[in-house]
Amino acid sequence: MFANLLRAGVLALIGLAAGGSLAAPPVAGGEPVGFGLIVGYREGVNPLSREETDRGPWADRRARMASAWQRATQRSRERTQQLARDTGVRAASVGEAGRAALLRFDRPMKGQDLADAMRRVRLHPDVAWVEPNVLVQRQAVPNDAGYGNQWYLRGPADAIPEVAGLNLTPAWDLHTGLNSTVVAVVDSGVRLDHSDLAGKLLPGYDFVSELHVANDGDGRDANPSDPGDWVSPTERSNNPLFAACEVGFSSWHGTFIAGQIAAATDNGQGVAGVNWQAKILPVRVSGKCGALVSDLLDGVRWAAGLPVAGAPANPNPAKVINLSFSGGAACSAAYQDAVDDASGAGALLVVAAGNQSAPLTRPADCDGVMAVAAVRRDGAKADYSSFGSKVALTAPGGSLENFPNNLLYATSDSGFTNPGVETYGYKQGTSFSAPLAAGVASLMLARNPALTPRALMERMQAGARPHQQPLGPAGPVCSAVNTQVCHCTPDTCGAGLLDAHAAMQLAIGPAAVIQPVGTVVPGAVITLDGRSSVALGGATIASHQWSLDSGPAVVIPNGTQALTTLQLPSVEGRWVFRLTVTDSNGDDGSDAIVVRAVAPPPPPAAAGGGGGSFGGWWGLALMLWSASLIRANRRR
């Protein structure tokens, strides 16, 4: 009885204290529908943010990681169940969204109901941030049929020159790829029986958890095939969950991307893939109307070989992950954690810049991703492509001029709704610029498997060709005013036009390799170890240089040594340390690692009661509730 009265008093006070609402991010075409809340706990009390040492009798590192993650998720779920009870938010179940906690509603919410639930959870003293678990729509693209050639694979020096093409012809002379290179396509699933993908697909996984959007009759399972993601006018009109969705036929989005990266090549049929030998890991995260944030984040974790509760271990971790989705909000802590975790596991996350002709949104604006913008065949920024200072570089994305000859062409499906027969089709969008860059990154790994995610991105940027000015000297330059077709600059579209041949040449330079540090406590002494850095082609590493890319100021002693130690400030924070190595030929290579400092959790409360701590508004609520009882007794 007392606990129920206390909870009622606390929730009443929260409602008064909050004032304005914490609105969910807008979704084009209607109010956002929240299927739950993604919750970030304060670092000191978040079971998923701390790395543990597991001394159990496990066979290998992966088994230890899985065991530690299983225990952490169990504690996190218990905390989230208590959070739901404390705040009065009705939960159907709890789980994870990447490294954040997930509270699933017993019914979808929107409008004021969603805002109220977010406010209640955000004001809990254990919570650092909260965001709604909404659908993230795939990049909008036209679904035009026809046949054309793959002009974008050629380059300026080809017999039929292409000023904005990838310049793959000379790159393939250096290497056509290795079948040990794994590229994950985190997307809508893949048509598993397409003949141009035969022998290219590894066993993947379906992470679509919401049955309303899954369209395959079940939740998460080991079948990553694409059942179709069409949305009919009737569904949009009659189902509130689809009110913000675009009406359209099935996109076969993931099948197209898989073919761009690794379609069977030099086999006399179909299309050529960027990487002739690479394997595709299909990770299905989206269905009708898009992907839930929680499914997307879990899919990225699994693709990188990290544990996800309820899913089997991924035996084929990807070195490159393609993610052609964008949201309507800035990079959040949940997204950034997923990016950091994937990068720490050795995977480069290649993402589409977005098709909104606007500044970047998540995940393209997160630190550490490779955001790819789209250019037309003549090298101008495509009218739809988003842009900004965090774009890494550009790649062909297709456009409607001289239709359909300037679009991109790859594997597809003939079905308007359900799967039909295998076919090929045309598309445009930054969704299809990103996999071209992912394919080139996977080719580079065939020449130099030691390249890290950051090294891959930086070498691709270093080899990029200058942006073109096809609109003439007086043509519009991309800016906040000129957002449609315009001339790219390094400030708006990254380093330049992706050049596969230059990237492949740069792949064989020295590779800086840093041992991971992970998460430590504030004020910890850490070791920066670059002794595993390698030089290729008979060269040797001649010098090392450590530097600080970002984070609170810190002194790096012996910064020219391969191995050094330093003490972090006594504050929580996130640091990015960089190592640049130079080989005996004078060539440079660099890489960076992320180090987090997190305060240890507070000691457990002496009293029982299960769950969250009390403080701040919660303590004030208790006092006010007690005072109200005293006043009520006096009036009797």
XYZ file of C-alpha atoms in Angstrom:
636
model
C 0.000 0.000 0.000
C 2.731 2.445 0.988
C 4.722 1.675 -2.176
C 1.662 2.290 -4.357
C 0.874 5.601 -2.647
C 4.500 6.676 -2.944
C 4.586 5.809 -6.644
C 1.384 7.782 -7.234
C 2.806 10.810 -5.413
C 6.084 10.621 -7.303
C 4.347 10.399 -10.683
C 2.071 13.300 -9.856
C 5.070 15.434 -8.945
C 6.893 14.409 -12.131
C 3.921 15.544 -14.176
C 3.962 18.969 -12.484
C 7.725 19.394 -12.524
C 8.223 18.500 -16.164
C 6.293 21.445 -17.561
C 6.810 21.189 -21.337
C 6.840 17.869 -23.122
C 9.827 15.950 -24.385
C 8.551 15.478 -27.901
C 9.567 12.562 -30.072
C 11.427 13.352 -33.290
C 9.117 14.262 -36.165
C 8.385 11.779 -38.912
C 7.509 12.994 -42.381
C 3.886 12.471 -43.291
C 2.379 12.184 -39.794
C 2.962 11.789 -36.088
C 5.688 9.354 -35.065
C 4.455 6.080 -33.625
C 6.530 4.779 -30.727
C 6.711 1.026 -30.208
C 8.666 1.538 -27.005
C 11.480 3.578 -25.483
C 15.226 3.253 -25.890
C 16.765 4.189 -22.558
C 20.290 5.233 -21.730
C 21.117 4.821 -18.066
C 23.653 7.004 -16.310
C 27.078 5.493 -16.928
C 27.610 4.582 -13.314
C 24.478 2.413 -13.171
C 24.346 1.021 -16.724
C 25.148 -2.711 -16.716
C 25.691 -2.648 -20.499
C 28.394 0.036 -20.435
C 30.929 -1.785 -18.314
C 33.331 -4.399 -19.571
C 33.862 -7.371 -17.320
C 36.548 -9.956 -16.798
C 35.077 -13.409 -17.022
C 37.342 -16.101 -15.646
C 34.997 -18.979 -16.390
C 36.133 -22.102 -18.225
C 35.292 -20.741 -21.673
C 36.899 -22.003 -24.849
C 37.636 -18.646 -26.455
C 37.251 -14.882 -26.259
C 33.910 -14.927 -28.079
C 32.418 -17.323 -25.533
C 33.658 -15.107 -22.688
C 32.122 -12.059 -24.352
C 28.809 -13.833 -24.844
C 28.719 -14.982 -21.224
C 29.521 -11.504 -19.893
C 26.948 -9.922 -22.215
C 24.289 -12.408 -21.120
C 24.798 -11.493 -17.459
C 24.856 -7.776 -18.266
C 21.625 -7.979 -20.262
C 19.916 -9.864 -17.459
C 20.814 -7.125 -14.959
C 19.814 -4.451 -17.453
C 16.424 -6.063 -18.023
C 15.776 -6.301 -14.301
C 16.621 -2.612 -13.960
C 14.351 -1.715 -16.866
C 11.460 -3.721 -15.426
C 11.899 -1.785 -12.204
C 12.090 1.450 -14.175
C 8.725 0.651 -15.778
C 7.209 0.014 -12.359
C 8.720 3.173 -10.878
C 7.452 5.395 -13.678
C 4.102 3.750 -14.317
C 4.902 3.101 -17.994
C 3.193 -0.131 -19.010
C 5.716 -2.486 -20.572
C 4.976 -5.587 -22.594
C 8.610 -6.660 -22.327
C 12.143 -5.357 -21.979
C 15.343 -5.959 -23.878
C 18.239 -4.172 -25.549
C 18.774 -1.763 -28.417
C 22.454 -2.135 -29.160
C 24.089 -1.170 -25.855
C 21.055 0.740 -24.580
C 18.021 -0.639 -22.761
C 14.701 -1.225 -24.532
C 11.283 -0.867 -22.907
C 8.562 -2.193 -25.240
C 5.112 -0.673 -24.793
C 2.090 -2.914 -24.348
C 0.553 -0.870 -27.187
C 2.054 1.617 -29.689
C 1.847 5.258 -28.602
C 2.021 8.632 -30.293
C 1.325 12.277 -29.574
C 0.880 13.330 -25.962
C 0.793 9.748 -24.682
C 4.244 9.116 -26.132
C 5.572 12.450 -24.856
C 4.241 11.738 -21.363
C 5.857 8.298 -21.261
C 9.175 9.772 -22.373
C 8.970 12.516 -19.763
C 8.243 10.094 -16.930
C 11.197 7.897 -17.840
C 13.585 10.803 -18.498
C 12.983 12.238 -15.026
C 13.979 9.019 -13.280
C 17.297 9.609 -11.476
C 18.934 6.571 -13.099
C 18.204 7.736 -16.652
C 20.597 9.875 -18.709
C 18.550 10.056 -21.922
C 15.577 8.500 -23.665
C 14.345 8.321 -27.241
C 11.301 6.667 -28.825
C 11.705 3.362 -30.621
C 10.289 4.468 -33.953
C 10.523 3.153 -37.484
C 13.485 4.459 -39.483
C 12.523 4.540 -43.133
C 14.833 3.250 -45.821
C 16.148 5.813 -48.272
C 13.321 6.752 -50.638
C 14.147 5.689 -54.201
C 12.206 5.328 -57.461
C 11.533 1.764 -58.572
C 12.034 2.129 -62.328
C 12.395 -0.868 -64.623
C 14.566 -1.208 -67.734
C 17.964 -2.257 -68.813
C 21.159 -0.218 -68.858
C 24.865 -0.510 -68.373
C 26.996 0.049 -65.295
C 28.601 3.290 -66.399
C 29.558 4.149 -62.830
C 32.156 1.348 -62.639
C 34.341 2.996 -65.296
C 36.675 5.969 -64.819
C 38.016 9.072 -66.561
C 40.741 7.164 -68.442
C 38.527 4.352 -69.800
C 37.830 3.997 -73.518
C 34.389 5.421 -72.746
C 35.367 7.887 -70.014
C 33.225 8.618 -66.966
C 34.242 11.719 -65.032
C 32.387 10.648 -61.852
C 32.849 6.860 -62.156
C 34.611 4.645 -59.628
C 37.608 3.896 -61.877
C 37.407 0.178 -61.124
C 38.954 -1.143 -64.350
C 42.582 -0.493 -63.274
C 41.715 -1.351 -59.663
C 40.675 -4.860 -60.737
C 44.090 -5.248 -62.358
C 45.531 -4.979 -58.832
C 43.033 -7.323 -57.135
C 39.514 -8.634 -57.644
C 38.952 -9.498 -53.987
C 39.098 -12.413 -51.566
C 36.284 -14.748 -50.629
C 37.365 -14.441 -46.991
C 36.216 -10.797 -46.923
C 32.757 -10.448 -45.380
C 30.528 -7.449 -46.139
C 27.293 -7.170 -44.147
C 24.200 -5.710 -45.789
C 22.071 -4.480 -42.867
C 18.875 -3.824 -44.752
C 15.540 -5.294 -45.902
C 16.864 -8.811 -46.406
C 18.032 -10.396 -49.642
C 16.496 -12.619 -52.297
C 18.480 -15.701 -51.331
C 17.989 -17.599 -54.602
C 19.011 -14.886 -57.088
C 21.355 -16.605 -59.549
C 23.748 -13.633 -59.631
C 24.226 -14.024 -55.868
C 24.727 -17.787 -55.961
C 27.608 -18.838 -53.729
C 27.962 -15.275 -52.414
C 25.595 -15.326 -49.415
C 26.536 -16.421 -45.896
C 23.943 -17.523 -43.312
C 22.445 -14.308 -41.987
C 19.735 -13.341 -39.514
C 16.366 -11.586 -39.374
C 16.198 -8.991 -36.572
C 12.759 -7.547 -37.414
C 10.907 -7.917 -34.110
C 7.627 -6.083 -34.703
C 5.093 -8.374 -36.381
C 3.142 -5.459 -37.841
C 6.096 -4.519 -40.053
C 7.891 -7.876 -40.401
C 5.553 -9.102 -43.181
C 6.841 -12.663 -42.847
C 4.512 -13.860 -40.098
C 7.133 -14.145 -37.386
C 9.714 -12.222 -35.405
C 13.459 -12.652 -35.150
C 14.828 -15.819 -36.714
C 17.593 -17.200 -38.914
C 15.826 -16.443 -42.230
C 17.050 -13.101 -43.698
C 15.092 -13.401 -46.966
C 13.085 -10.388 -48.135
C 9.307 -11.057 -48.208
C 8.570 -7.605 -49.652
C 7.996 -4.256 -47.944
C 5.146 -2.699 -49.921
C 2.667 -0.325 -48.275
C -0.785 -0.023 -49.853
C -3.058 3.061 -49.767
C -5.496 1.038 -47.659
C -2.831 0.217 -45.069
C -1.782 3.850 -44.861
C -5.377 5.010 -44.437
C -6.660 2.325 -42.073
C -3.642 1.372 -39.953
C -2.346 4.133 -37.639
C 1.053 2.434 -37.560
C 1.489 3.114 -41.287
C 0.069 6.659 -41.342
C 3.535 8.173 -41.809
C 4.683 5.624 -44.406
C 5.115 6.200 -48.100
C 2.757 4.193 -50.287
C 4.722 2.080 -52.744
C 5.626 -1.303 -54.155
C 8.255 -3.552 -52.595
C 11.729 -2.053 -52.969
C 13.976 -5.158 -52.926
C 16.414 -2.708 -51.401
C 18.809 -5.201 -49.821
C 18.920 -7.429 -52.910
C 19.972 -4.469 -55.078
C 22.725 -3.478 -52.635
C 24.049 -7.040 -52.287
C 24.393 -7.216 -56.078
C 26.194 -3.878 -56.248
C 28.817 -5.082 -53.806
C 29.388 -8.689 -54.796
C 27.293 -9.974 -57.709
C 28.951 -12.901 -59.458
C 31.341 -11.308 -61.971
C 32.919 -12.443 -65.193
C 30.324 -15.235 -65.443
C 28.682 -14.156 -68.698
C 25.377 -13.026 -67.174
C 23.780 -10.362 -65.040
C 25.852 -7.538 -63.569
C 29.357 -7.082 -62.174
C 29.949 -6.566 -58.473
C 32.584 -4.179 -57.152
C 34.264 -7.081 -55.329
C 34.318 -10.236 -57.465
C 35.017 -12.614 -54.577
C 33.562 -11.123 -51.368
C 30.870 -12.832 -49.322
C 27.654 -11.034 -48.329
C 26.228 -11.384 -44.811
C 22.494 -10.542 -45.078
C 21.155 -8.969 -41.884
C 17.460 -8.130 -42.135
C 16.353 -5.197 -39.961
C 13.559 -3.544 -41.965
C 10.117 -4.471 -43.199
C 7.027 -2.507 -44.154
C 7.693 1.216 -43.630
C 11.252 0.806 -42.387
C 13.287 -0.420 -39.430
C 12.825 0.029 -35.717
C 15.835 1.721 -34.165
C 16.280 -1.180 -31.738
C 16.324 -3.756 -34.546
C 18.776 -1.681 -36.569
C 21.196 -1.276 -33.657
C 21.055 -4.969 -32.764
C 21.607 -5.847 -36.427
C 24.746 -3.704 -36.558
C 26.082 -5.325 -33.372
C 25.467 -8.833 -34.684
C 26.970 -8.034 -38.085
C 30.190 -6.950 -36.357
C 30.359 -10.218 -34.402
C 29.178 -8.768 -31.077
C 26.709 -10.658 -28.880
C 22.970 -9.932 -29.050
C 20.727 -11.560 -26.460
C 18.442 -14.172 -27.994
C 20.401 -14.437 -31.240
C 23.044 -17.070 -31.990
C 26.653 -15.956 -32.277
C 27.597 -14.686 -35.728
C 30.314 -17.048 -37.000
C 31.203 -14.693 -39.886
C 31.793 -11.179 -38.483
C 31.888 -8.515 -41.172
C 34.873 -6.256 -41.782
C 32.613 -3.823 -43.690
C 28.969 -3.053 -42.833
C 26.671 -1.247 -45.267
C 23.779 0.649 -43.678
C 21.595 2.576 -46.125
C 19.122 4.087 -43.671
C 18.680 7.585 -42.286
C 16.561 9.024 -39.507
C 15.030 12.399 -38.905
C 17.131 13.252 -35.850
C 20.744 13.907 -34.929
C 23.085 11.128 -33.850
C 22.004 9.873 -30.448
C 23.970 8.138 -27.719
C 22.446 4.794 -28.739
C 23.613 5.205 -32.332
C 27.067 6.453 -31.336
C 27.556 3.506 -28.987
C 26.657 1.107 -31.804
C 29.132 2.811 -34.143
C 31.906 2.758 -31.534
C 31.245 -0.893 -30.717
C 31.256 -1.960 -34.371
C 34.442 0.003 -35.050
C 36.068 -1.445 -31.954
C 35.236 -4.905 -33.267
C 37.073 -4.084 -36.500
C 34.167 -3.235 -38.833
C 33.897 -0.126 -41.013
C 30.333 1.231 -40.996
C 29.519 2.729 -44.414
C 26.287 4.746 -44.398
C 24.173 6.693 -46.862
C 24.265 10.474 -46.448
C 20.493 10.656 -46.934
C 18.087 11.751 -49.641
C 16.635 14.878 -48.055
C 18.788 17.543 -49.809
C 19.552 18.732 -46.299
C 22.113 18.496 -43.486
C 23.045 14.987 -42.346
C 21.017 13.087 -39.773
C 21.760 9.837 -37.962
C 23.626 7.667 -38.532
C 25.486 9.726 -41.166
C 26.318 12.478 -38.653
C 27.738 10.064 -36.045
C 31.474 10.117 -35.355
C 33.428 7.267 -36.951
C 31.035 6.329 -39.764
C 31.855 6.715 -43.445
C 29.029 8.879 -44.788
C 28.741 8.799 -48.583
C 26.917 11.487 -50.579
C 25.670 11.022 -54.150
C 26.766 12.719 -57.369
C 25.242 12.610 -60.827
C 26.975 11.143 -63.839
C 28.529 14.553 -64.613
C 29.911 14.934 -61.057
C 27.458 17.525 -59.704
C 25.757 16.777 -56.398
C 22.545 14.879 -57.071
C 19.466 16.949 -56.338
C 18.271 14.559 -53.603
C 21.583 14.003 -51.798
C 22.061 15.357 -48.298
C 25.418 16.947 -47.577
C 27.527 18.556 -44.863
C 30.900 18.746 -43.182
C 30.753 15.140 -41.928
C 30.436 13.602 -45.409
C 33.541 11.470 -46.064
C 33.384 11.496 -49.880
C 31.006 11.107 -52.815
C 30.148 8.246 -55.162
C 27.722 7.912 -58.075
C 24.108 7.729 -56.963
C 22.262 8.073 -60.243
C 19.855 10.708 -61.554
C 16.928 10.984 -63.926
C 18.603 12.957 -66.736
C 18.636 10.946 -69.991
C 16.376 8.404 -68.299
C 17.194 5.609 -67.594
C 20.822 5.728 -68.721
C 22.090 7.746 -65.749
C 20.624 5.481 -63.057
C 22.386 2.620 -61.248
C 21.678 -0.975 -62.226
C 21.829 -4.178 -60.171
C 20.063 -7.322 -58.956
C 16.370 -7.081 -58.138
C 13.010 -8.877 -58.098
C 10.025 -8.546 -60.442
C 7.387 -8.671 -57.703
C 5.345 -5.549 -57.038
C 4.453 -6.822 -53.564
C 5.436 -10.437 -52.835
C 8.568 -11.973 -54.391
C 8.289 -12.661 -58.124
C 11.032 -13.862 -60.445
C 14.622 -12.692 -60.244
C 15.471 -9.726 -62.397
C 17.625 -6.579 -62.601
C 16.527 -2.993 -62.171
C 17.439 0.680 -61.984
C 17.586 2.833 -58.866
C 18.946 6.140 -57.643
C 19.807 7.454 -54.183
C 22.544 7.709 -51.601
C 21.405 4.222 -50.513
C 23.234 2.997 -53.585
C 26.238 5.301 -53.357
C 27.168 3.791 -49.983
C 27.526 0.158 -51.193
C 29.897 1.276 -53.951
C 32.179 2.637 -51.217
C 31.641 -0.494 -49.104
C 32.689 -2.627 -52.063
C 35.857 -0.614 -52.613
C 36.717 -0.876 -48.902
C 36.360 -4.658 -49.123
C 38.697 -4.709 -52.155
C 41.300 -2.774 -50.159
C 41.155 -5.388 -47.417
C 42.099 -8.014 -49.992
C 45.401 -6.172 -50.516
C 45.989 -5.296 -46.869
C 43.910 -7.202 -44.286
C 45.593 -5.224 -41.483
C 43.758 -2.016 -42.400
C 41.439 -0.843 -39.630
C 38.071 0.876 -40.169
C 39.490 4.356 -39.725
C 42.512 3.590 -41.911
C 40.242 2.339 -44.691
C 38.170 5.508 -44.631
C 41.136 7.869 -44.459
C 42.940 6.156 -47.347
C 39.840 6.251 -49.494
C 39.570 9.956 -48.729
C 43.255 10.499 -49.517
C 42.826 8.860 -52.928
C 39.641 10.720 -53.885
C 39.628 12.769 -57.106
C 38.770 16.477 -56.907
C 35.117 17.468 -57.120
C 33.886 18.405 -60.606
C 32.275 21.688 -61.713
C 30.064 20.568 -64.609
C 27.660 23.483 -64.216
C 30.307 25.994 -65.264
C 32.296 28.647 -63.370
C 29.118 30.458 -62.364
C 27.290 27.300 -61.294
C 25.763 27.182 -57.798
C 28.012 25.953 -54.998
C 26.360 23.626 -52.474
C 25.281 25.559 -49.374
C 22.331 26.154 -47.085
C 20.845 28.174 -49.948
C 21.821 25.859 -52.823
C 20.659 22.405 -51.757
C 19.624 20.818 -55.061
C 21.966 20.214 -58.021
C 25.140 22.113 -57.141
C 28.924 22.017 -57.142
C 30.404 19.998 -54.294
C 33.206 21.345 -52.092
C 35.308 19.607 -49.426
C 33.199 21.387 -46.777
C 29.916 20.041 -48.142
C 30.664 16.728 -49.896
C 33.850 15.430 -48.324
C 37.274 14.740 -49.759
C 36.174 14.244 -53.378
C 35.026 11.571 -55.822
C 35.717 7.990 -54.786
C 38.517 6.512 -56.921
C 38.902 2.747 -56.533
C 42.271 2.553 -58.284
C 43.872 5.236 -56.082
C 42.365 3.645 -52.971
C 43.794 0.266 -53.936
C 47.229 1.789 -54.459
C 47.092 3.436 -51.033
C 45.989 0.175 -49.393
C 49.484 -1.300 -49.376
C 51.137 1.405 -47.258
C 51.947 0.838 -43.571
C 49.050 0.084 -41.246
C 48.880 1.479 -37.721
C 47.420 -1.184 -35.422
C 46.462 -0.218 -31.855
C 45.508 -2.652 -29.125
C 42.026 -1.834 -27.746
C 41.715 -0.168 -24.351
C 37.939 -0.119 -23.886
C 36.206 1.363 -20.860
C 38.110 2.392 -17.732
C 37.437 4.440 -14.592
C 38.143 8.198 -14.441
C 41.764 8.942 -13.603
C 42.944 5.526 -14.800
C 46.426 4.926 -16.166
C 46.064 3.455 -19.674
C 48.502 1.876 -22.105
C 48.632 2.905 -25.751
C 50.148 -0.024 -27.608
C 50.960 0.289 -31.316
C 53.593 -2.439 -31.461
C 51.482 -4.572 -33.809
C 51.622 -1.953 -36.573
C 52.845 -3.422 -39.859
C 54.671 -2.310 -42.988
C 54.239 -4.154 -46.255
C 56.394 -4.942 -49.272
C 59.638 -5.509 -47.370
C 59.535 -2.117 -45.609
C 59.814 -1.620 -41.848
C 58.137 0.780 -39.415
C 60.547 3.688 -38.934
C 58.632 5.960 -36.539
C 55.548 6.317 -34.366
C 53.635 9.432 -33.309
C 50.734 9.512 -30.849
C 48.253 12.412 -30.744
C 44.837 13.297 -29.296
C 42.029 13.640 -31.857
C 39.273 14.596 -29.416
C 38.366 14.591 -25.745
C 39.439 16.508 -22.618
C 43.054 17.663 -22.688
C 45.606 15.049 -21.664
C 49.400 14.775 -21.860
C 50.849 11.853 -23.829
C 54.372 11.094 -22.523
C 56.836 9.433 -24.884
C 54.521 10.168 -27.803
C 57.083 8.966 -30.344
C 57.283 5.435 -28.908
C 55.245 2.440 -30.058
C 54.285 1.770 -26.434
C 53.429 4.461 -23.912
C 51.290 4.997 -20.830
C 49.348 8.036 -19.652
C 46.949 9.045 -16.924
C 43.472 10.242 -17.830
C 41.882 13.183 -15.992
C 39.616 12.280 -13.092
C 36.437 12.907 -15.092
C 34.061 10.809 -17.117
C 34.622 11.292 -20.829
C 35.371 9.925 -24.287
C 38.838 10.229 -25.845
C 40.047 9.431 -29.365
C 43.796 8.713 -29.517
C 45.575 8.517 -32.897
C 48.776 6.725 -33.892
C 50.594 7.692 -37.103
C 53.337 5.365 -38.326
C 55.897 5.994 -41.071
C 57.682 3.168 -42.857
C 61.218 3.007 -44.240
C 59.921 4.149 -47.648
C 58.544 7.352 -46.145
C 54.890 6.261 -46.451
C 52.448 7.036 -43.632
C 49.531 5.198 -42.109
C 47.363 6.053 -39.130
C 44.554 4.759 -36.976
C 42.709 5.834 -33.826
C 40.920 4.189 -30.909
C 38.131 5.305 -28.592
C 38.660 5.186 -24.810
C 35.792 5.822 -22.385
C 36.116 6.670 -18.706
C 33.053 5.687 -16.673
C 32.557 6.059 -12.945
C 32.057 2.771 -11.076
C 28.493 1.975 -10.007
C 27.394 3.162 -6.570
C 27.301 0.561 -3.782
C 23.977 -1.289 -3.484
C 21.376 0.266 -1.214
C 21.164 -1.215 2.260
C 17.395 -1.644 2.051
C 15.537 -3.884 -0.386
C 12.774 -2.854 -2.719
C 14.440 -3.782 -5.977
C 15.609 -1.359 -8.596
C 16.295 2.296 -9.018
C 17.872 4.692 -6.602
C 15.972 7.595 -5.044
C 17.250 11.143 -5.254
C 16.551 14.562 -6.733
C 12.842 14.836 -7.605
C 12.243 11.413 -6.164
C 13.414 12.461 -2.712
C 11.455 15.711 -2.959
C 8.391 13.754 -4.045
C 8.668 11.575 -0.958
C 8.875 14.620 1.330
C 5.910 16.339 -0.309
C 3.837 13.195 -0.213
C 4.650 12.720 3.490
C 3.758 16.345 4.201
C 0.431 15.918 2.433
C -0.356 12.926 4.661
C 0.455 14.958 7.790
C -1.790 17.827 6.668
C -4.580 15.374 5.843
C -4.320 13.793 9.304
C -4.438 17.214 10.971
C -7.669 18.059 9.173
C -9.392 14.917 10.478
